[in-house]
PDB file of C-alpha atoms and ligand atoms in Angstrom:
ATOM      1  CA  MET A 565      18.445  31.420  -7.611  1.00 95.00           C
ATOM      2  CA  LYS A 566      15.656  30.039  -9.851  1.00 96.00           C
ATOM      3  CA  PHE A 567      13.895  26.681  -9.877  1.00 97.00           C
ATOM      4  CA  LEU A 568      14.748  25.130 -13.283  1.00 98.00           C
ATOM      5  CA  HIS A 569      13.622  21.489 -13.379  1.00 98.00           C
ATOM      6  CA  THR A 570      12.910  18.229 -11.625  1.00 98.00           C
ATOM      7  CA  MET A 571      14.561  15.105 -13.060  1.00 98.00           C
ATOM      8  CA  LEU A 572      12.770  11.778 -13.251  1.00 98.00           C
ATOM      9  CA  ARG A 573      14.368   8.560 -14.465  1.00 98.00           C
ATOM     10  CA  VAL A 574      11.993   6.721 -16.804  1.00 98.00           C
ATOM     11  CA  GLY A 575      11.974   3.225 -18.269  1.00 98.00           C
ATOM     12  CA  ASP A 576      10.641   4.212 -21.700  1.00 98.00           C
ATOM     13  CA  LEU A 577      11.324   7.754 -22.885  1.00 98.00           C
ATOM     14  CA  GLN A 578       8.750   7.921 -25.685  1.00 98.00           C
ATOM     15  CA  ARG A 579       6.034   6.438 -23.444  1.00 98.00           C
ATOM     16  CA  ALA A 580       6.777   9.149 -20.868  1.00 98.00           C
ATOM     17  CA  ILE A 581       6.936  11.936 -23.490  1.00 98.00           C
ATOM     18  CA  ASP A 582       3.570  10.798 -24.870  1.00 98.00           C
ATOM     19  CA  PHE A 583       2.037  10.948 -21.378  1.00 98.00           C
ATOM     20  CA  TYR A 584       3.339  14.394 -20.459  1.00 98.00           C
ATOM     21  CA  THR A 585       2.372  15.855 -23.842  1.00 98.00           C
ATOM     22  CA  GLN A 586      -0.816  14.025 -24.864  1.00 98.00           C
ATOM     23  CA  VAL A 587      -2.318  13.449 -21.397  1.00 98.00           C
ATOM     24  CA  LEU A 588      -1.020  16.433 -19.368  1.00 98.00           C
ATOM     25  CA  GLY A 589      -0.703  18.886 -22.256  1.00 98.00           C
ATOM     26  CA  MET A 590       2.964  19.801 -21.818  1.00 98.00           C
ATOM     27  CA  GLN A 591       5.221  20.823 -24.704  1.00 98.00           C
ATOM     28  CA  LEU A 592       8.295  18.772 -25.605  1.00 98.00           C
ATOM     29  CA  LEU A 593      10.861  21.571 -25.314  1.00 98.00           C
ATOM     30  CA  ARG A 594      14.080  19.764 -26.310  1.00 98.00           C
ATOM     31  CA  ARG A 595      15.758  16.369 -26.404  1.00 98.00           C
ATOM     32  CA  SER A 596      19.366  15.237 -26.276  1.00 98.00           C
ATOM     33  CA  GLU A 597      21.378  12.037 -26.503  1.00 98.00           C
ATOM     34  CA  ASN A 598      24.607  11.271 -24.682  1.00 98.00           C
ATOM     35  CA  PRO A 599      26.205   8.288 -26.455  1.00 98.00           C
ATOM     36  CA  GLU A 600      29.329   8.430 -24.344  1.00 98.00           C
ATOM     37  CA  TYR A 601      27.411   7.909 -21.100  1.00 98.00           C
ATOM     38  CA  LYS A 602      24.499   6.071 -22.752  1.00 98.00           C
ATOM     39  CA  TYR A 603      21.492   8.157 -21.753  1.00 99.00           C
ATOM     40  CA  SER A 604      18.846  10.354 -23.369  1.00 98.00           C
ATOM     41  CA  LEU A 605      17.105  13.431 -21.980  1.00 99.00           C
ATOM     42  CA  ALA A 606      13.787  15.090 -22.758  1.00 99.00           C
ATOM     43  CA  PHE A 607      12.693  18.396 -21.250  1.00 98.00           C
ATOM     44  CA  LEU A 608       8.985  19.179 -21.045  1.00 98.00           C
ATOM     45  CA  GLY A 609       6.919  22.020 -19.660  1.00 98.00           C
ATOM     46  CA  PHE A 610       4.221  24.617 -20.198  1.00 98.00           C
ATOM     47  CA  ALA A 611       4.391  28.038 -21.852  1.00 96.00           C
ATOM     48  CA  GLY A 612       7.875  27.508 -23.299  1.00 96.00           C
ATOM     49  CA  GLY A 613       9.486  26.285 -20.090  1.00 97.00           C
ATOM     50  CA  ASN A 614      12.436  28.128 -18.538  1.00 98.00           C
ATOM     51  CA  PRO A 615      12.856  30.824 -17.412  1.00 97.00           C
ATOM     52  CA  GLY A 616       9.163  31.554 -16.821  1.00 96.00           C
ATOM     53  CA  GLN A 617       8.154  27.998 -15.940  1.00 97.00           C
ATOM     54  CA  ALA A 618       9.946  25.100 -14.315  1.00 98.00           C
ATOM     55  CA  GLU A 619      10.495  22.002 -16.483  1.00 98.00           C
ATOM     56  CA  ILE A 620      10.497  18.244 -16.073  1.00 98.00           C
ATOM     57  CA  GLU A 621      13.702  16.528 -17.193  1.00 98.00           C
ATOM     58  CA  LEU A 622      13.078  12.923 -18.196  1.00 98.00           C
ATOM     59  CA  THR A 623      16.170  10.740 -18.169  1.00 98.00           C
ATOM     60  CA  TRP A 624      16.387   7.375 -19.907  1.00 98.00           C
ATOM     61  CA  ASN A 625      19.454   5.279 -19.195  1.00 98.00           C
ATOM     62  CA  TRP A 626      19.891   3.103 -22.253  1.00 98.00           C
ATOM     63  CA  GLY A 627      18.799  -0.447 -21.557  1.00 98.00           C
ATOM     64  CA  VAL A 628      17.189   0.358 -18.170  1.00 98.00           C
ATOM     65  CA  HIS A 629      13.426  -0.176 -18.202  1.00 98.00           C
ATOM     66  CA  ASP A 630      12.285   0.119 -14.597  1.00 96.00           C
ATOM     67  CA  TYR A 631      13.240   1.665 -11.284  1.00 96.00           C
ATOM     68  CA  GLU A 632      12.417   1.218  -7.595  1.00 95.00           C
ATOM     69  CA  HIS A 633      11.000   4.471  -6.152  1.00 93.00           C
ATOM     70  CA  GLY A 634      11.196   3.293  -2.582  1.00 93.00           C
ATOM     71  CA  ASN A 635       9.072   5.168  -0.038  1.00 96.00           C
ATOM     72  CA  ALA A 636      10.738   8.562  -0.427  1.00 95.00           C
ATOM     73  CA  TYR A 637       9.305  10.051  -3.594  1.00 95.00           C
ATOM     74  CA  GLY A 638       6.171  12.184  -3.025  1.00 97.00           C
ATOM     75  CA  HIS A 639       4.880  14.090  -6.014  1.00 98.00           C
ATOM     76  CA  ILE A 640       5.300  16.874  -8.484  1.00 98.00           C
ATOM     77  CA  ALA A 641       2.477  19.449  -8.335  1.00 98.00           C
ATOM     78  CA  LEU A 642       0.770  21.179 -11.270  1.00 98.00           C
ATOM     79  CA  GLY A 643      -1.589  24.152 -10.823  1.00 98.00           C
ATOM     80  CA  VAL A 644      -4.858  24.032 -12.745  1.00 98.00           C
ATOM     81  CA  PRO A 645      -7.908  26.347 -12.695  1.00 98.00           C
ATOM     82  CA  ASP A 646     -10.401  23.463 -12.333  1.00 98.00           C
ATOM     83  CA  VAL A 647      -9.203  20.147 -10.884  1.00 98.00           C
ATOM     84  CA  TYR A 648     -12.499  18.369 -11.579  1.00 98.00           C
ATOM     85  CA  ALA A 649     -12.383  19.303 -15.264  1.00 98.00           C
ATOM     86  CA  ALA A 650      -8.664  18.462 -15.471  1.00 98.00           C
ATOM     87  CA  CYS A 651      -9.292  14.955 -14.100  1.00 98.00           C
ATOM     88  CA  GLU A 652     -12.048  14.345 -16.634  1.00 98.00           C
ATOM     89  CA  LYS A 653      -9.774  15.514 -19.460  1.00 98.00           C
ATOM     90  CA  ILE A 654      -6.871  13.367 -18.227  1.00 98.00           C
ATOM     91  CA  GLN A 655      -9.078  10.275 -17.917  1.00 98.00           C
ATOM     92  CA  ALA A 656     -10.519  10.885 -21.386  1.00 98.00           C
ATOM     93  CA  ALA A 657      -6.932  10.978 -22.709  1.00 97.00           C
ATOM     94  CA  GLY A 658      -6.154   7.632 -21.052  1.00 97.00           C
ATOM     95  CA  GLY A 659      -4.552   8.885 -17.839  1.00 98.00           C
ATOM     96  CA  LYS A 660      -5.186   7.287 -14.438  1.00 98.00           C
ATOM     97  CA  VAL A 661      -6.563   9.308 -11.504  1.00 98.00           C
ATOM     98  CA  THR A 662      -5.327   7.732  -8.272  1.00 98.00           C
ATOM     99  CA  ARG A 663      -6.998  10.192  -5.871  1.00 98.00           C
ATOM    100  CA  ALA A 664     -10.297  11.736  -6.978  1.00 98.00           C
ATOM    101  CA  ALA A 665     -10.724  15.512  -7.056  1.00 98.00           C
ATOM    102  CA  GLY A 666     -11.865  17.052  -3.801  1.00 98.00           C
ATOM    103  CA  PRO A 667     -10.778  19.255  -0.920  1.00 98.00           C
ATOM    104  CA  VAL A 668      -7.481  18.294   0.671  1.00 98.00           C
ATOM    105  CA  ARG A 669      -7.962  16.348   3.924  1.00 98.00           C
ATOM    106  CA  GLY A 670      -8.511  18.890   6.691  1.00 98.00           C
ATOM    107  CA  GLY A 671      -8.517  21.811   4.280  1.00 98.00           C
ATOM    108  CA  ARG A 672     -10.331  23.553   1.446  1.00 97.00           C
ATOM    109  CA  THR A 673      -7.924  23.511  -1.513  1.00 98.00           C
ATOM    110  CA  VAL A 674      -9.177  21.134  -4.188  1.00 98.00           C
ATOM    111  CA  ILE A 675      -6.553  18.576  -5.215  1.00 98.00           C
ATOM    112  CA  ALA A 676      -6.314  15.288  -7.087  1.00 98.00           C
ATOM    113  CA  PHE A 677      -3.508  12.846  -7.929  1.00 98.00           C
ATOM    114  CA  VAL A 678      -2.716  11.173 -11.233  1.00 98.00           C
ATOM    115  CA  VAL A 679       0.076   8.714 -11.935  1.00 98.00           C
ATOM    116  CA  ASP A 680       2.502   8.697 -14.854  1.00 98.00           C
ATOM    117  CA  PRO A 681       3.560   5.564 -16.802  1.00 98.00           C
ATOM    118  CA  ASP A 682       6.588   5.037 -14.508  1.00 98.00           C
ATOM    119  CA  GLY A 683       4.500   5.237 -11.317  1.00 98.00           C
ATOM    120  CA  TYR A 684       5.390   8.815 -10.352  1.00 98.00           C
ATOM    121  CA  GLN A 685       2.483  10.569  -8.627  1.00 98.00           C
ATOM    122  CA  ILE A 686       1.512  14.011  -9.898  1.00 98.00           C
ATOM    123  CA  GLU A 687      -0.697  16.313  -7.825  1.00 98.00           C
ATOM    124  CA  LEU A 688      -3.196  18.670  -9.443  1.00 98.00           C
ATOM    125  CA  VAL A 689      -3.809  21.744  -7.270  1.00 98.00           C
ATOM    126  CA  GLU A 690      -6.651  24.175  -7.952  1.00 98.00           C
ATOM    127  CA  ARG A 691      -5.251  27.657  -8.531  1.00 94.00           C
ATOM    128  CA  ALA A 692      -7.446  30.253 -10.277  1.00 81.00           C
ATOM    129  CA  GLU A 693      -4.396  32.192 -11.467  1.00 79.00           C
ATOM    130  CA  THR A 694      -3.333  29.268 -13.663  1.00 78.00           C
ATOM    131  CA  ALA A 695      -6.256  29.782 -16.022  1.00 70.00           C
ATOM    132  CA  ALA A 696      -5.226  30.079 -19.682  1.00 64.00           C
ATOM    133  CA  GLY A 697      -3.383  33.254 -20.445  1.00 51.00           C
ATOM    134  CA  GLN A 698      -2.590  33.956 -16.821  1.00 49.00           C
ATOM    135  CA  ASN A 699       0.646  31.964 -16.510  1.00 43.00           C
TER     136      ASN A 699
HETATM  137  C1  LIG K1862      21.175  18.779 -18.499  1.00 75.12           C
HETATM  138  C2  LIG K1862      21.182  18.685 -16.989  1.00 75.12           C
HETATM  139  O1  LIG K1862      19.972  19.205 -16.513  1.00 75.12           O
HETATM  140  C3  LIG K1862      21.306  17.314 -16.459  1.00 75.12           C
HETATM  141  O2  LIG K1862      20.714  16.990 -15.448  1.00 75.12           O
HETATM  142  S1  LIG K1862      22.362  16.192 -17.259  1.00 75.12           S
HETATM  143  C4  LIG K1862      23.314  15.681 -15.801  1.00 75.12           C
HETATM  144  C5  LIG K1862      23.884  14.318 -15.972  1.00 75.12           C
HETATM  145  N1  LIG K1862      22.835  13.333 -16.122  1.00 75.12           N
HETATM  146  C6  LIG K1862      23.115  12.049 -16.290  1.00 75.12           C
HETATM  147  O3  LIG K1862      24.256  11.629 -16.323  1.00 75.12           O
HETATM  148  C7  LIG K1862      21.888  11.165 -16.461  1.00 75.12           C
HETATM  149  C8  LIG K1862      22.254   9.700 -16.541  1.00 75.12           C
HETATM  150  C9  LIG K1862      22.703   9.120 -15.200  1.00 75.12           C
HETATM  151  N2  LIG K1862      23.106   7.737 -15.404  1.00 75.12           N
HETATM  152  C10 LIG K1862      21.555   9.175 -14.204  1.00 75.12           C
HETATM  153  O4  LIG K1862      20.726   8.255 -14.216  1.00 75.12           O
HETATM  154  O5  LIG K1862      21.495  10.167 -13.444  1.00 75.12           O
HETATM  155  C11 LIG K1862      24.700  14.017 -14.729  1.00 75.12           C
HETATM  156  O6  LIG K1862      24.141  13.660 -13.695  1.00 75.12           O
HETATM  157  N3  LIG K1862      26.008  14.146 -14.875  1.00 75.12           N
HETATM  158  C12 LIG K1862      26.897  13.891 -13.720  1.00 75.12           C
HETATM  159  C13 LIG K1862      28.124  14.736 -13.872  1.00 75.12           C
HETATM  160  O7  LIG K1862      28.925  14.677 -12.925  1.00 75.12           O
HETATM  161  O8  LIG K1862      28.272  15.411 -14.884  1.00 75.12           O
HETATM  162 NI1  LIG K1863      19.217  18.235 -14.738  1.00 75.12          NI
END
């Protein structure tokens, strides 16, 4: 079995695509429309997406512009070689850091959290092997 994607429902598909591409640096891999069931999809990821990398599937239900996340959703994690530098780059691109870079509480791994336009938290985890050309 292989991990393919995580699906997030968003209130504005282009706003979300702009965030994941322009702020987080993902590629827009493909889009589709389903007029019968009135929704649109956008798949985004790094390095071409599946099968080598998992993807994010953004779902927009036509006419629906916001969702309640409740208290269940946690985060999606992205590996980066330098969390401090990634936070600076994200902030410079207009992104919001909700937990500053630093060692995880009670541990040593450097993490940070940013939030997407729909309020989904995204964790940045420092992993040397994710440096350019190594993923
Ligand atoms: C392409 C594949 O990865 C999908 O996830 S599409 C699956 C399809 N999605 C939707 O219908 C999205 C809109 C829906 N209103 C929602 O908000 O989830 C799906 O779930 N189909 C159900 C089925 O039984 O086919
Ligand atoms: Ni799906």
